[in-house]
Amino acid sequence: MAAISLQHVRKFYDNGFHAVKDFNLHIEDGEFVVFVGPSGCGKSTTLRMIAGLEDISDGNLQIGGRVVNDLQPKERDIAMVFQSYALYPHMTVRQNMGFALKLDGVPKAQINERVDEAAKMLHLEPLLERRPKELSGGQRQRVALGRAIVRKPQAFLMDEPLSNLDAKLRVEMRASIARLHRKLGVTTVYVTHDQVEAMTMGDRIVVMKGGEIQQVASPMALYERPANKFVGSFIGSPAMSFLDGHVLGGVVGGEGYALTLPTDMAQRVSGHEGQPVSLGLRPEILSLLQPGAVADNGAVLRGVAEVVEPLGAETIVTVQVGAQNIVARLAGNVDIRAGQALALVVDCSRIHLFDAESEANISLD
Ligand code: ATP
């Protein structure tokens, strides 16, 4: 096991494209770190540089305290798991899992021991004599994981390993990988574009966009304290809604709404007086104003229900406020029809304000 450290790492592809820009990150020994971001943000490129499958154009990469910039992949003592399982079709599960060890000249008895151990962890024991075509997608991906485990590497590097699986299997495999990590404690870097995978698996999440790190934090810290509008919108489902507005005298307001800011937040954003901001609202900080309840107008948004999606346990409602839409997560048993006028109470202590230009979160303490 080993720490992984990237200092000022950059990647320029041969065509001059700057895919990764000044990437700085220290991954602790045994940590599970997830790189997440939209397609093309540079997460696979960064992982491939750690693996040694892609040259590093600039900067310094250390694994286990030694600089590995110029080492071949096999000299880095890491194991990769990809989206495509890349199993040898003519070999059994046992042979596939043991193949890298065989190439390394590990004695047969030891290979069998390590394969049996990994097969037990991954519940593959009954399948060891089958060939890949006799396995389901989830079983094949477990074999690919097993092949990585038997090598006892210093780190696992995983690039969208679950994206070929259907939704139910993905949930199961997510749990298997998390369990394996708890058991083995091997440093793991995991790439995904799926924010749910990132939130449920990572000790820390690295959110990327356009080749740059946007924020590095634990799942809940990212959710509750997004550094900028991009992170706020990328993490969370249903996504955070935004309303254009201005800050004036402790109030954030725009077309069709005005909310009173908590005193401490009003102080923090006082330097932005009169300037345009984007108000960020998570769906769960909105609730329906109960009939007969006294409304504190500084904490109420009024609008019209546009789309009502009853999901059983909850109802997701898209509400038009002025000319903009927001999304509210309401109780499953609310009785709302599209076109109905609504009053929503806002928990103003949980709103976010983003500078309209820089998109930085200006409301955090
Ligand atoms: P995805 O989720 O789609 O795999 P990603 O975040 O992993 O996306 P990368 O594969 O790291 O993205 O690619 C980052 C950027 O670098 C993209 O804009 C991509 O088009 C570009 N890129 C990747 N490989 C090359 C290459 N060999 N030559 C030039 N540009 C490349």
PDB file of C-alpha atoms in Angstrom, residues 91-99 111-113 115-116 127-130:
ATOM      1  CA  MET A  91      -8.827 -19.196 -20.237  1.00  0.00           C
ATOM      2  CA  THR A  92     -10.887 -20.247 -17.234  1.00  0.00           C
ATOM      3  CA  VAL A  93     -11.655 -17.809 -14.439  1.00  0.00           C
ATOM      4  CA  ARG A  94      -8.853 -19.343 -12.380  1.00  0.00           C
ATOM      5  CA  GLN A  95      -6.356 -18.978 -15.238  1.00  0.00           C
ATOM      6  CA  ASN A  96      -7.468 -15.413 -15.971  1.00  0.00           C
ATOM      7  CA  MET A  97      -7.037 -14.423 -12.346  1.00  0.00           C
ATOM      8  CA  GLY A  98      -3.638 -16.051 -12.012  1.00  0.00           C
ATOM      9  CA  PHE A  99      -2.185 -15.084 -15.368  1.00  0.00           C
ATOM     10  CA  ILE A 111      -0.833 -18.564  -7.384  1.00  0.00           C
ATOM     11  CA  ASN A 112      -3.578 -21.049  -6.492  1.00  0.00           C
ATOM     12  CA  GLU A 113      -3.586 -19.866  -2.911  1.00  0.00           C
ATOM     13  CA  VAL A 115      -6.610 -16.963  -6.509  1.00  0.00           C
ATOM     14  CA  ASP A 116      -8.597 -19.008  -3.989  1.00  0.00           C
ATOM     15  CA  LEU A 127     -17.170 -20.226 -11.109  1.00  0.00           C
ATOM     16  CA  LEU A 128     -13.417 -20.819 -11.114  1.00  0.00           C
ATOM     17  CA  GLU A 129     -13.460 -23.437 -13.872  1.00  0.00           C
ATOM     18  CA  ARG A 130     -15.807 -21.522 -16.189  1.00  0.00           C
TER      19      ARG A 130
END
